[in-house]
Structure formats: structure tokens, C-alpha cells
XYZ file of C-alpha atoms in Angstrom:
86
model
C 28.201 -27.154 -55.137
C 27.678 -29.632 -52.450
C 25.178 -32.404 -52.211
C 23.958 -34.255 -49.180
C 21.811 -37.252 -48.460
C 21.116 -39.659 -51.397
C 23.082 -37.484 -53.803
C 26.373 -37.942 -51.898
C 28.842 -39.429 -52.023
C 30.025 -39.267 -55.629
C 30.412 -42.880 -56.741
C 32.005 -45.040 -59.447
C 32.486 -48.754 -59.619
C 35.570 -50.713 -60.762
C 35.260 -51.138 -64.479
C 33.346 -47.893 -65.062
C 34.737 -45.486 -67.661
C 35.987 -42.123 -66.398
C 34.422 -39.864 -68.986
C 30.820 -41.120 -68.686
C 31.147 -40.975 -64.876
C 32.405 -37.405 -64.861
C 29.740 -36.411 -67.398
C 27.070 -37.837 -65.188
C 28.446 -36.177 -62.089
C 28.710 -32.886 -63.953
C 25.119 -33.048 -65.025
C 24.071 -33.736 -61.441
C 26.194 -30.743 -60.237
C 24.930 -28.390 -63.015
C 28.157 -28.387 -65.046
C 28.530 -28.879 -68.791
C 31.314 -31.370 -69.370
C 33.271 -31.365 -72.672
C 35.749 -34.004 -73.763
C 38.856 -32.725 -75.443
C 40.411 -36.103 -76.207
C 39.041 -39.411 -77.485
C 40.719 -41.512 -74.816
C 38.984 -42.860 -71.747
C 40.187 -44.367 -68.481
C 38.847 -47.289 -66.499
C 38.307 -47.256 -62.735
C 40.402 -50.068 -61.324
C 38.698 -49.926 -57.931
C 35.365 -48.688 -56.525
C 35.405 -44.940 -55.681
C 33.244 -42.725 -53.468
C 33.676 -39.238 -52.145
C 31.541 -36.889 -50.120
C 31.653 -33.113 -50.626
C 31.387 -30.990 -53.713
C 31.772 -31.932 -57.345
C 35.125 -30.219 -57.867
C 36.682 -31.866 -54.821
C 35.437 -35.288 -55.927
C 36.810 -34.739 -59.464
C 40.159 -33.650 -58.012
C 40.369 -36.872 -56.034
C 39.559 -39.007 -59.042
C 42.002 -37.234 -61.331
C 44.787 -37.599 -58.708
C 43.997 -41.311 -58.617
C 44.675 -41.585 -62.351
C 47.907 -39.593 -62.075
C 50.135 -42.605 -62.760
C 48.269 -43.653 -65.915
C 50.338 -43.908 -69.063
C 48.374 -40.887 -70.398
C 46.814 -39.225 -67.288
C 43.602 -37.344 -67.597
C 43.598 -33.575 -67.185
C 40.588 -31.389 -66.252
C 39.985 -27.646 -66.416
C 37.214 -25.809 -64.694
C 35.767 -22.562 -66.042
C 33.781 -19.944 -64.167
C 30.616 -20.538 -66.127
C 30.110 -24.104 -64.741
C 31.966 -25.738 -67.546
C 34.577 -28.466 -67.201
C 36.789 -29.999 -69.881
C 38.519 -33.317 -69.645
C 41.449 -34.289 -71.862
C 45.196 -34.883 -71.712
C 48.102 -32.494 -71.409
């Protein structure tokens, strides 16, 4: 799903927690977001991305790739996303 105008870009601020941000984005995009792990990650810098929800999530997750325990997301065909760790 792609959003334009005031709904885009996808945004997070330095200091925001990843799980609530992705949960908010998911709700905006019509996805149910489930958390498979009790960890959370903190944005170290401001983030924004245009385009669809999945593309924005992919960019965010790539940015956390060097974390001690990087986050991992799975998308399902019924507009469900899980976030956890490998």
C-alpha cells in the first residue's frame, strides 16, 4: 500500500522505540503487527521514507542490521507482520 500527501513519508524521530513506531505504521497501512520478542530497539537518528509500508519497514530493519540483536520482520499475505529476532 502506498500513501501520498500528509500520510507520507513514514517517519520516526531519534529516541523513538522501533516496535511502537512499526505498530503505528502498520495500523496506518492496514496491517496487524504482532511482536514475537520482548526486546525493543531505539532509533539513533531521525528517519523518513516515502513509498509503501513494506519498503519503509525494509529500510528501517536494514538500518538496525548491525545491532547486537537485530530485529527481524516477516510479512504474511493476510496483511499481518511479525517483528522479533532470529
